[in-house]
Coordinates of C-alpha atoms in Angstrom, one line a residue:
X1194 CA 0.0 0.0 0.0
X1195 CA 1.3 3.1 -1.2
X1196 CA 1.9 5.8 2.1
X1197 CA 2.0 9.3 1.6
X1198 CA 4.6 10.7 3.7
X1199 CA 2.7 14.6 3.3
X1200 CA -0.9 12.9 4.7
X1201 CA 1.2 11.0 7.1
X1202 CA 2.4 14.3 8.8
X1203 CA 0.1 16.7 8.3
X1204 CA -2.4 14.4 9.8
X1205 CA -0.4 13.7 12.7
X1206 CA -0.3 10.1 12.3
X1207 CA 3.5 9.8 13.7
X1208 CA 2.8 9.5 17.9
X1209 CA 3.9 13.3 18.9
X1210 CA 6.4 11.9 21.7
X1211 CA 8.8 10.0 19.1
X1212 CA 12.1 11.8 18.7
X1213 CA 12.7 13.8 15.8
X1214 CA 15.9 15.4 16.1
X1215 CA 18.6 13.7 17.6
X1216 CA 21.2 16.1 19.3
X1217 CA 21.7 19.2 21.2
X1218 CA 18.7 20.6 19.7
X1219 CA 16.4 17.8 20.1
X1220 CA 12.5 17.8 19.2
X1221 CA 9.8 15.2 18.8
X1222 CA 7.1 14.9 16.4
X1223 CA 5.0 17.1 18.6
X1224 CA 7.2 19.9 18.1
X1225 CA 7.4 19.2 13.8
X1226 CA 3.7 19.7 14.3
X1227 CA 3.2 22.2 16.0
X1228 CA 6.2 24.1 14.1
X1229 CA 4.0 23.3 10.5
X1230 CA 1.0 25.6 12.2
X1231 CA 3.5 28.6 13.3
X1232 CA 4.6 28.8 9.8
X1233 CA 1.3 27.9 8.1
X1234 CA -0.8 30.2 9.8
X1235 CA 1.9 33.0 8.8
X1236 CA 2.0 32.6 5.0
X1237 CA -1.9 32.5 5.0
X1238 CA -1.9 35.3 7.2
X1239 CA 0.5 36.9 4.1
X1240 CA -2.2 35.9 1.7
X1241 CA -0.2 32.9 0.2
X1242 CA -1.8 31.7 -2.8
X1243 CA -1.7 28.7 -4.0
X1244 CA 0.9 27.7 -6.7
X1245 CA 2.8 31.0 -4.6
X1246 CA 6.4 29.9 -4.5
X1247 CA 8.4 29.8 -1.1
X1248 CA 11.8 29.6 -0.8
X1249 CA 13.1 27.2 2.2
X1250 CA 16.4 28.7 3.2
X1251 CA 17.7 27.2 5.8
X1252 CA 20.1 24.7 7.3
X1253 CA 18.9 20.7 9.1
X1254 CA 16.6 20.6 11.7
X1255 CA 13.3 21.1 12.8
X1256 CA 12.6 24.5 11.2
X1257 CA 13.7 23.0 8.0
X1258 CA 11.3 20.2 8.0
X1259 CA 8.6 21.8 9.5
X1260 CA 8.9 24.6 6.2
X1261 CA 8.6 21.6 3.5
X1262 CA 5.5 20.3 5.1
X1263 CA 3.8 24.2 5.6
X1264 CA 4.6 24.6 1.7
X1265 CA 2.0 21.8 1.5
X1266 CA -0.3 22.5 3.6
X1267 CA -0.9 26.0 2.5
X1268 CA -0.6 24.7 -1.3
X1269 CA 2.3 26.5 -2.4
X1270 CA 5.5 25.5 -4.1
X1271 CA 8.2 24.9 -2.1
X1272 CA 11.7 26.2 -3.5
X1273 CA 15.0 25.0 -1.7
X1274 CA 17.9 27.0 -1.7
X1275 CA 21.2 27.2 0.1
X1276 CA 22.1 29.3 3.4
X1277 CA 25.5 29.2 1.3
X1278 CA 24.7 30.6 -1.7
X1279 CA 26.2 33.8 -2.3
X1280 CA 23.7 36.8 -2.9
X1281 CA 24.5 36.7 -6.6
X1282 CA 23.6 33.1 -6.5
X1283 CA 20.5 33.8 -4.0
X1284 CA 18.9 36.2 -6.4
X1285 CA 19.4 34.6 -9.9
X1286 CA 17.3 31.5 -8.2
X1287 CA 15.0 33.7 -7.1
X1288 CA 14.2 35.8 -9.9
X1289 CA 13.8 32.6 -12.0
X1290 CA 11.5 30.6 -9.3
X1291 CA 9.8 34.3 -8.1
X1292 CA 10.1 33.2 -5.0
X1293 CA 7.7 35.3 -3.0
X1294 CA 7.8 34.7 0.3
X1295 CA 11.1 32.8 2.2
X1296 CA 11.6 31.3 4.8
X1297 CA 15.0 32.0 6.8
X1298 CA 16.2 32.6 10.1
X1299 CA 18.4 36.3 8.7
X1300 CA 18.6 38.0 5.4
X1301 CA 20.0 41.3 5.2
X1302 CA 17.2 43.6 4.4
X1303 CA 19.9 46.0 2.3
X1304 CA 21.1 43.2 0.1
X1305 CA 17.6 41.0 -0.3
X1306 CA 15.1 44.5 -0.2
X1307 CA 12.4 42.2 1.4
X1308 CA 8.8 44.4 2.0
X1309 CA 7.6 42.8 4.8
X1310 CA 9.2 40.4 7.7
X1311 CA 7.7 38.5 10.5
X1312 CA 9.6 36.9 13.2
X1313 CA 8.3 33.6 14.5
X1314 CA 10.0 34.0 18.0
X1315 CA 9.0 30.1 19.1
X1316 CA 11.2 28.9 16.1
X1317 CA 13.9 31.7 15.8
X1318 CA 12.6 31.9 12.5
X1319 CA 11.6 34.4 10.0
X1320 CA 8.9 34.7 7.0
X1321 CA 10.7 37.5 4.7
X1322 CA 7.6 38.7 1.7
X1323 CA 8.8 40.2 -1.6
X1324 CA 7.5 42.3 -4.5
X1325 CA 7.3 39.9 -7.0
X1326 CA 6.3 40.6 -11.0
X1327 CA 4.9 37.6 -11.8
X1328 CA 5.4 36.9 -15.2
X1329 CA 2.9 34.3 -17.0
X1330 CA 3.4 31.0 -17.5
X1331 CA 1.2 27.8 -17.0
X1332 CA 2.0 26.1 -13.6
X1333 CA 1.4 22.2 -13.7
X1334 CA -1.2 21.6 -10.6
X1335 CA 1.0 18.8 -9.4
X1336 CA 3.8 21.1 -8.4
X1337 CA 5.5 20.9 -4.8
X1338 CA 8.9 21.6 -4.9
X1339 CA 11.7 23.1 -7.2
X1340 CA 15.3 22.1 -6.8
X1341 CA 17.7 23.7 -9.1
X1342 CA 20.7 21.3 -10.2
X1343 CA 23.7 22.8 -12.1
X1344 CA 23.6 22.4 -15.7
X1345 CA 26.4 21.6 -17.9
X1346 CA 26.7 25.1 -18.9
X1347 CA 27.0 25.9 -15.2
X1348 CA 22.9 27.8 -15.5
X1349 CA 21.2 25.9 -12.9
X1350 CA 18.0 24.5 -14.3
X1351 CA 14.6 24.6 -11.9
X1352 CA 13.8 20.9 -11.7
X1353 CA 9.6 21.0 -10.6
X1354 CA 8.4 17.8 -8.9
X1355 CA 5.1 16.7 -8.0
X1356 CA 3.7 15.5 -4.9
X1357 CA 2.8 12.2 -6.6
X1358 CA 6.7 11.6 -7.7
X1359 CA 7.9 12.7 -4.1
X1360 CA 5.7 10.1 -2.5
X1361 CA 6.1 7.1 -5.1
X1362 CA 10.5 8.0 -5.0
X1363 CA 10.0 7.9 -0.9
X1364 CA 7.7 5.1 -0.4
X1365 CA 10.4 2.4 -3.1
X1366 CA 13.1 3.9 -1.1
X1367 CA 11.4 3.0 2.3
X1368 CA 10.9 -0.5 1.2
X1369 CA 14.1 -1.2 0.0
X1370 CA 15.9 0.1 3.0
X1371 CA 13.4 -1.4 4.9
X1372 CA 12.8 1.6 7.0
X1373 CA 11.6 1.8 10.3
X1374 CA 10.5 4.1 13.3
X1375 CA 13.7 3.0 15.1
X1376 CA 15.8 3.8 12.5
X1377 CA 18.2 6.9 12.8
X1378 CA 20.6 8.6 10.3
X1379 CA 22.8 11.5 11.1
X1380 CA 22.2 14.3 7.7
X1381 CA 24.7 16.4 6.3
X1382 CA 23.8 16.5 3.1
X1383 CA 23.0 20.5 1.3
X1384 CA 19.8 21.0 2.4
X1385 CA 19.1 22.3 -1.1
X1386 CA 19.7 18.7 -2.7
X1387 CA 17.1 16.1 -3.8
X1388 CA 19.1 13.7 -2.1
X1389 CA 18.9 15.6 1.4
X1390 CA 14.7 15.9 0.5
X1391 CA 15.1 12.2 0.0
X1392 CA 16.7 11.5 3.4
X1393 CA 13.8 14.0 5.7
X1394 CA 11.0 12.5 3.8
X1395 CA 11.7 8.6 4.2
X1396 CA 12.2 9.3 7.7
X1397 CA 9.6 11.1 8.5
X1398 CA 7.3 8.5 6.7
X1399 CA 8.3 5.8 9.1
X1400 CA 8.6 8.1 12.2
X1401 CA 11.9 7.4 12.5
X1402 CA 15.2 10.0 13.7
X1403 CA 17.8 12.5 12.5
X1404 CA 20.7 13.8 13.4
X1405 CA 21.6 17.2 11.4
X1406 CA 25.5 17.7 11.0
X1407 CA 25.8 21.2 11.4
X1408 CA 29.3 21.4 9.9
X1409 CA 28.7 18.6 7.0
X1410 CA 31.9 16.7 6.6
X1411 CA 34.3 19.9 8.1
X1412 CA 34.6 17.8 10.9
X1413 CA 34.1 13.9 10.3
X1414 CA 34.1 12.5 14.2
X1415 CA 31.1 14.9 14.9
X1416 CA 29.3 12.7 12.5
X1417 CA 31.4 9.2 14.3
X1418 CA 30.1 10.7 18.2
X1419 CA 26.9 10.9 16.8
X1420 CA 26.6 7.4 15.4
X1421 CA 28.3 6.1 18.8
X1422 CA 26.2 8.4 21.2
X1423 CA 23.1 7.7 19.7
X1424 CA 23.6 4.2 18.3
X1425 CA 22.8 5.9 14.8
X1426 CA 21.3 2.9 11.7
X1427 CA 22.1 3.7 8.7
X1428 CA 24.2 6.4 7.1
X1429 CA 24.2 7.8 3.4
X1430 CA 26.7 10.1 1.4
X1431 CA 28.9 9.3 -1.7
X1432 CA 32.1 7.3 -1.9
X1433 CA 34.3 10.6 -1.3
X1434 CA 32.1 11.2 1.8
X1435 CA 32.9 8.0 3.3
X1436 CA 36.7 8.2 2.5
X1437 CA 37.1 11.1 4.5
X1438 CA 34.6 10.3 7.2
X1439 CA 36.7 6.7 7.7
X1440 CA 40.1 8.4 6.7
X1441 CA 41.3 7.9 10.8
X1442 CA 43.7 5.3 11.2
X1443 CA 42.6 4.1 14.7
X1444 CA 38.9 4.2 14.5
X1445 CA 37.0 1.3 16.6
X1446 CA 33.9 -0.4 14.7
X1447 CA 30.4 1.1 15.3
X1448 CA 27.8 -1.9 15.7
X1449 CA 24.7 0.2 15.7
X1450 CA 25.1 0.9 11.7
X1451 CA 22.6 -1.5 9.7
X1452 CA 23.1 0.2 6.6
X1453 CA 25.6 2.1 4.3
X1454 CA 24.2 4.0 1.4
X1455 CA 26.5 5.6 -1.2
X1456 CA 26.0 7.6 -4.5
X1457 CA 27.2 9.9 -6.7
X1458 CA 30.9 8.5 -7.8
X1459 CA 32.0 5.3 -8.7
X1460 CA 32.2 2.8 -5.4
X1461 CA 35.0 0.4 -5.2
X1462 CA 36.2 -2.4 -3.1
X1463 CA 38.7 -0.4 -1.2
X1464 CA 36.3 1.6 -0.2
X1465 CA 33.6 -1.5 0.3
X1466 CA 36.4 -3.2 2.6
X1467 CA 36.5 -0.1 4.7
X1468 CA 33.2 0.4 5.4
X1469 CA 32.6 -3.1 6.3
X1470 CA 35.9 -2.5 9.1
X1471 CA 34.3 0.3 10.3
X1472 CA 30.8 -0.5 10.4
X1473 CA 31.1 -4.6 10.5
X1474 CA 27.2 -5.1 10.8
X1475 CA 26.4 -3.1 8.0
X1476 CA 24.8 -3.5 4.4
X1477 CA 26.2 -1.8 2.0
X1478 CA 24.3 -0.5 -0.5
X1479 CA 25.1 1.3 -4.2
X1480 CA 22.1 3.7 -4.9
X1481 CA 22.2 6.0 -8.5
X1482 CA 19.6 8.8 -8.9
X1483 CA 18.6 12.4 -10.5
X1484 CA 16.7 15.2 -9.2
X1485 CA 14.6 14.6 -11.9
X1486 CA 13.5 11.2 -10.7
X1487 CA 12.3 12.5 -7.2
X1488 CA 15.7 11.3 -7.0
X1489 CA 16.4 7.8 -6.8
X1490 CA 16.5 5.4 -10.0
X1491 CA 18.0 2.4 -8.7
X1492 CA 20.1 0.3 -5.9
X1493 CA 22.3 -2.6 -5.2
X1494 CA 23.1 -4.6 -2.0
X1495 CA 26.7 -5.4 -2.5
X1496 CA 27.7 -8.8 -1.0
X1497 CA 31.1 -9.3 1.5
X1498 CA 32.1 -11.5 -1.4
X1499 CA 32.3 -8.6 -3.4
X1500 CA 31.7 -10.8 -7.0
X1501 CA 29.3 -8.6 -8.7
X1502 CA 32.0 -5.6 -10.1
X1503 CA 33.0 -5.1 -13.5
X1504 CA 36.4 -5.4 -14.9
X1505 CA 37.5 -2.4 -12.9
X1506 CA 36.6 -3.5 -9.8
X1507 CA 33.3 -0.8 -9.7
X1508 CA 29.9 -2.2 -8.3
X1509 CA 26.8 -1.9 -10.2
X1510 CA 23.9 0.8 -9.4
X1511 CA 21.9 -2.4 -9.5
X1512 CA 17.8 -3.0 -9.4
X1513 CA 15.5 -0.3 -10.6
X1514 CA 13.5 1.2 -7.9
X1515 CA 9.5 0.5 -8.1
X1516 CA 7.7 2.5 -9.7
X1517 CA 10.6 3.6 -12.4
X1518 CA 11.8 2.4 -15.8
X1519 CA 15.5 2.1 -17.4
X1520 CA 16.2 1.6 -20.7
X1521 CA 19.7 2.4 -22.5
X1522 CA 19.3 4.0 -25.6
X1523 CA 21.1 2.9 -29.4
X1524 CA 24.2 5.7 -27.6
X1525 CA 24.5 4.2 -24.8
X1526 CA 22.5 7.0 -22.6
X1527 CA 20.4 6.0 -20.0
X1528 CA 16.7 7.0 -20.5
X1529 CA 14.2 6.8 -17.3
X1530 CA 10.4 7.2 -16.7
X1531 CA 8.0 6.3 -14.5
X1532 CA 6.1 7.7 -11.5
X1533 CA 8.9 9.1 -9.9
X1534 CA 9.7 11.4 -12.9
X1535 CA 9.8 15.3 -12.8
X1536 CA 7.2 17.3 -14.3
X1537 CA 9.7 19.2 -16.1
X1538 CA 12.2 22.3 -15.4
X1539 CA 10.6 25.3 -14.2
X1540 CA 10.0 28.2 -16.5
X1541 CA 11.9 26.4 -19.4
X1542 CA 10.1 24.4 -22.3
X1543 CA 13.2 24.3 -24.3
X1544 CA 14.8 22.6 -22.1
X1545 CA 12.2 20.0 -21.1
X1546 CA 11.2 19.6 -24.6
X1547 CA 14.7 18.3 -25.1
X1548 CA 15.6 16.1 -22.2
X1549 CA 11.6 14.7 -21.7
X1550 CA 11.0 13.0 -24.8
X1551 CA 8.2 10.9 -24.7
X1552 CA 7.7 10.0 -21.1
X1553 CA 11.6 9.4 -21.0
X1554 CA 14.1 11.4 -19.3
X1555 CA 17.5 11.5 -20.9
X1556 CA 19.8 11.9 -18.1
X1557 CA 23.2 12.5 -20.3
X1558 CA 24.6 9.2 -18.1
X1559 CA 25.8 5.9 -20.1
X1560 CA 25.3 3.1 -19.2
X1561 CA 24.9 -0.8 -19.6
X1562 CA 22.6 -3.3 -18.3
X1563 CA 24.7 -6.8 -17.3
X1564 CA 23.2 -9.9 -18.2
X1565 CA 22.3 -10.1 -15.1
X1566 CA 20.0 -7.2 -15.4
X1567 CA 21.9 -5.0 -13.6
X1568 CA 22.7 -1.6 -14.6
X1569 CA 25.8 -0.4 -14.5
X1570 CA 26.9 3.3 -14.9
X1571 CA 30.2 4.0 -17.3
X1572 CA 30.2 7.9 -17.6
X1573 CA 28.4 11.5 -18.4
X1574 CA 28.0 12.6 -22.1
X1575 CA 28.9 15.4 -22.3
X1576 CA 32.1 15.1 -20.2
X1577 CA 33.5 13.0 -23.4
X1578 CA 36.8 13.8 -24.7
X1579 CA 37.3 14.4 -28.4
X1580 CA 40.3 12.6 -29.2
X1581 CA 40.4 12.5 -33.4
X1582 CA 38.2 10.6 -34.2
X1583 CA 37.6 8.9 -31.4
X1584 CA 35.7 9.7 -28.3
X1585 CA 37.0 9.3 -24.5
X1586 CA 35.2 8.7 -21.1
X1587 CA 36.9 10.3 -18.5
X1588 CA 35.2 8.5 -16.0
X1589 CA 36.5 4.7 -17.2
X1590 CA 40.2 6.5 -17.5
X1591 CA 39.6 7.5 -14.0
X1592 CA 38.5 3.9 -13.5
X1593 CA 41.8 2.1 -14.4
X1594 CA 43.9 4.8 -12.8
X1595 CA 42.1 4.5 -9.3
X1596 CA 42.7 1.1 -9.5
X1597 CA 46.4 1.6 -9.8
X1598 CA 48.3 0.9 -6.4
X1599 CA 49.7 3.8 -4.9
X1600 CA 46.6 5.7 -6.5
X1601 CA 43.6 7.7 -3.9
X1602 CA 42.0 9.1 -6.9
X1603 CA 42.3 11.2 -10.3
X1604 CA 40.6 13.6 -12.6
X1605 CA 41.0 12.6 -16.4
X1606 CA 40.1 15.9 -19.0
X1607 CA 40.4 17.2 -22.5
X1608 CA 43.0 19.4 -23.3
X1609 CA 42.9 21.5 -26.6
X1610 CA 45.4 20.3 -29.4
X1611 CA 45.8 21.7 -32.8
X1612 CA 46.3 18.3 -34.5
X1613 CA 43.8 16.2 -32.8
X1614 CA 41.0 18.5 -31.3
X1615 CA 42.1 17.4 -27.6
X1616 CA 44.1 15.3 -25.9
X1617 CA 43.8 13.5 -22.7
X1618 CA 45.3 14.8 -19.5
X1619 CA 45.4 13.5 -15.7
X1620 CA 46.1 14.7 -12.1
X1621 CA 46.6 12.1 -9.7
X1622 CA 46.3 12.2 -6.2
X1623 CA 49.1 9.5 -4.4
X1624 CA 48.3 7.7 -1.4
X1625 CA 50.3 9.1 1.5
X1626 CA 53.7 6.9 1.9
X1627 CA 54.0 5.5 -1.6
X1628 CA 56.2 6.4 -3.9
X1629 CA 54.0 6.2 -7.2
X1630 CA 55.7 8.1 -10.5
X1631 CA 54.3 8.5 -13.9
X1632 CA 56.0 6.4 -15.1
X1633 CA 54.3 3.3 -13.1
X1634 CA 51.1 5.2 -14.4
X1635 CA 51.7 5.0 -18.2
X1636 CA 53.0 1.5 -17.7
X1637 CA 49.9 0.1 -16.4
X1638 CA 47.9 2.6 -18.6
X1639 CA 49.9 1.3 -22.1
X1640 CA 49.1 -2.4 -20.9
X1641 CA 45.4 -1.9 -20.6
X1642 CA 44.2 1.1 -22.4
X1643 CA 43.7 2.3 -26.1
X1644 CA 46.7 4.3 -27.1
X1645 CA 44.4 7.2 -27.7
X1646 CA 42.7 7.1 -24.1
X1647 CA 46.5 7.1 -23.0
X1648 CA 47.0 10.2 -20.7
X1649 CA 49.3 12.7 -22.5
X1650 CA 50.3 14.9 -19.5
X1651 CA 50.1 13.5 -16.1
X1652 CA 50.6 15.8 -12.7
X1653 CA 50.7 14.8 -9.2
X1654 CA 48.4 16.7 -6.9
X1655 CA 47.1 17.3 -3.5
X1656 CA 43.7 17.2 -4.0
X1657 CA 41.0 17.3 -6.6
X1658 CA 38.3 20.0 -6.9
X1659 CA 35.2 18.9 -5.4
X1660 CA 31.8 19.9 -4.9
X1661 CA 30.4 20.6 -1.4
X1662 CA 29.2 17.2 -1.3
X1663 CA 32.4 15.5 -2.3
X1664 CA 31.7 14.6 -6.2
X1665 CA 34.4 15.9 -8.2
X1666 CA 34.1 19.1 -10.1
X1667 CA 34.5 18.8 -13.4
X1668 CA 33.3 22.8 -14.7
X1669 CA 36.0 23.9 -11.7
X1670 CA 39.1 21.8 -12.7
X1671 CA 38.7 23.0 -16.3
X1672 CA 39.1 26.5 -15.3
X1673 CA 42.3 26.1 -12.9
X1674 CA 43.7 23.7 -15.8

């Protein structure tokens, strides 16, 4: 039977003494709804309409959750940005969702020319209200929340989800996580990111606890206490997340954790074989999504035996959640659709009209499906290198060179060359104590790979650019290149 997690709270189904938030700032579910009135009874005090969008600003915890579920109940689209986000960034997603009401605990009135505030003094919150010229444009009537992503020419693009997506996406991940209400997670992921949305919801669904990480992954063993003061479940973040979180060399195994969820990056077996050390009792499992499948596609339980990788020694992203569709296209793209899928991007046909074809999403990933029936991802699209003739993934470059010993990770781009178009380049990041050189690099690489897909310049480096939630970033390398 299909739950939905927005009934589920607003009706108060979750008993009100169950803990909420984990922490120094601890609340129940009495609090969360009690929190969704304050803020409700604002915005329709304001003269919210509905389809009015309102922009949740603010970092994890009760203020933030209790904002997602208000958006509902007063029938307005909720927009999530970062407390982050420069005020360059801040306004462009604002004058492109026209955002007219958000929700925050500060904004400076010179910098964000707000007409009206209202302080919620029970929440340490404010309700800021702007002037708004709404320009016309048809509004789906399924739409709940916006979440811009990035695009790959760096304009982030409005992805509008419907209530109907959000609750199918949360109810296949609470059944194959097997959720329940004495489950607890600690959060540090962007509160602006579908994943983060993902992580509340499920939880909330089942009654079940969070910890917010007020300093993300600045500080790993706030997130280690946490698991070991509160016997924490389960925990989620991408491969990069884990390596730092488990980078101490003297770290004692946490028994509480039943699960380990990872996304976002390639997950190997070094990695695997550290998380099992750390957390012994603990599934692993290898989860790929998009915002624009509410976001999770698909999911695999990898066993201690660690037999189902490819040549590289990377898992596969595994079963397809229910409720969602895969199919790899004649290019080798993976195409989704389903219930789970986006209505489109907010404010922009073009764009939709291009990447929803059909009922099918084109997410710019490649991929495979094993004969197995698992699916596997092998790189992005558009992050191909033009090498003559030829075309490169960085990503399976990256692949082999991770794999190399002595290696803790690289970055593989194009470089511009007058005779071939580009060529590929490579920083590498050594393991502390080994005494890798390029040379042992273009050995292995010569043995394995294409001549073309060869690395023609290879640097050692301390670290890679990465985004704020550890994935690499490829738009910021290419400009300090």
């Amino acid at each position: 039977m299909m739950n939905n997690v927005f009934n589920t709270i607003l009706k108060s189904k979750i008993p009100g003494e169950r803990s909420l938030i984990l922490g120094e700032d601890s609340s129940n579910y009495y609090n969360l709804y009690k929190s969704i009135e304050l803020i409700s009874e604002v915005l329709i005090r304001r003269k919210c309409k509905r389809y009015d969008r309102v922009g949740i600003c603010l970092e994890h915890g009760l203020n933030y959750i209790a904002s997602l579920f208000a958006t509902r109940r007063t029938d307005s689209i909720g927009v999530l940005y970062s407390p982050d986000w420069t005020i360059s960034e801040f306004s462009r997603i604002q004058a492109h969702s026209q955002s007219r009401f958000i929700i925050s605990t500060e904004l400076d009135e010179e910098k964000h020319k707000y007409i009206h505030k209202e302080k919620i003094k029970d929440l340490n919150l404010n309700i800021y209200e702007f002037e708004i010229e709404f320009e016309k444009y048809s509004i789906d009537p399924s739409s709940a929340i916006i979440i811009y992503t990035s695009g790959t020419t760096g304009e982030p693009k409005g992805v509008n989800l419907s209530q109907s997506g959000i609750v199918e996406n949360v109810n296949a991940v609470v059944n194959y996580l097997e959720l329940k209400a004495n489950d607890s997670t600690p959060i540090f992921t962007p509160t602006c990111y579908a994943y983060s949305l993902s992580q509340v919801l499920t939880h909330t669904l089942v009654g079940a606890s969070l910890f917010p990480i007020k300093n993300k992954l600045m500080f790993p063993t706030e997130i280690l206490n946490a698991i070991s003061n509160y016997n924490l479940t389960g925990i989620s973040g991408t491969p990069a997340s884990f390596k730092i979180l488990l980078s101490g060399k003297k770290l004692s195994p946490y028994n509480s954790v039943r699960y380990s969820m990872t996304g976002g990056q390639p997950l190997t077996k070094k990695i695997c074989e550290r998380i099992n050390l750390i957390f012994p009792k603990s599934k692993i499992i290898n989860m790929y999504g998009c915002t624009e499948n509410s976001p999770r596609i698909s999911y695999f339980y990898v066993e201690n035996t660690y037999k189902e990788y490819d040549k590289n020694h990377y898992f596969p992203v595994g079963e397809i959640v229910s409720g969602s569709n895969v199919k790899i296209s004649t290019v080798g793209e993976i195409l989704i659709s389903g219930k789970s899928l986006a209505i489109g991007y907010w404010r922009d046909d073009k764009t939709t009209s291009e990447r929803f074809i059909d009922g099918w999403f084109h997410t710019k990933d490649l991929g495979y499906i094993d004969k197995s029936g698992y699916l596997f991802i092998s790189g992005r699209m558009d992050a191909m290198i033009n090498v003559g003739n030829e075309k490169v993934s960085p990503e399976s470059v990256e692949k082999f060179i991770n794999q190399i010993e002595g290696v803790e990770e690289s970055i593989v781009y194009g470089v511009q060359n007058i005779f071939l178009g580009e060529v590929v380049h490579a920083d590498v990041v050594r393991i502390e104590g080994y005494n890798l050189k390029v040379k042992n690099i273009l050995e292995s690489c010569r043995k394995s790979l294409s001549s073309y897909k060869i690395p023609r310049l290879i640097r050692f480096v301390d670290n890679i650019p990465k985004t704020q939630y550890g994935k690499i970033d490829r738009k910021k390398n290419i400009k300090e290149s």
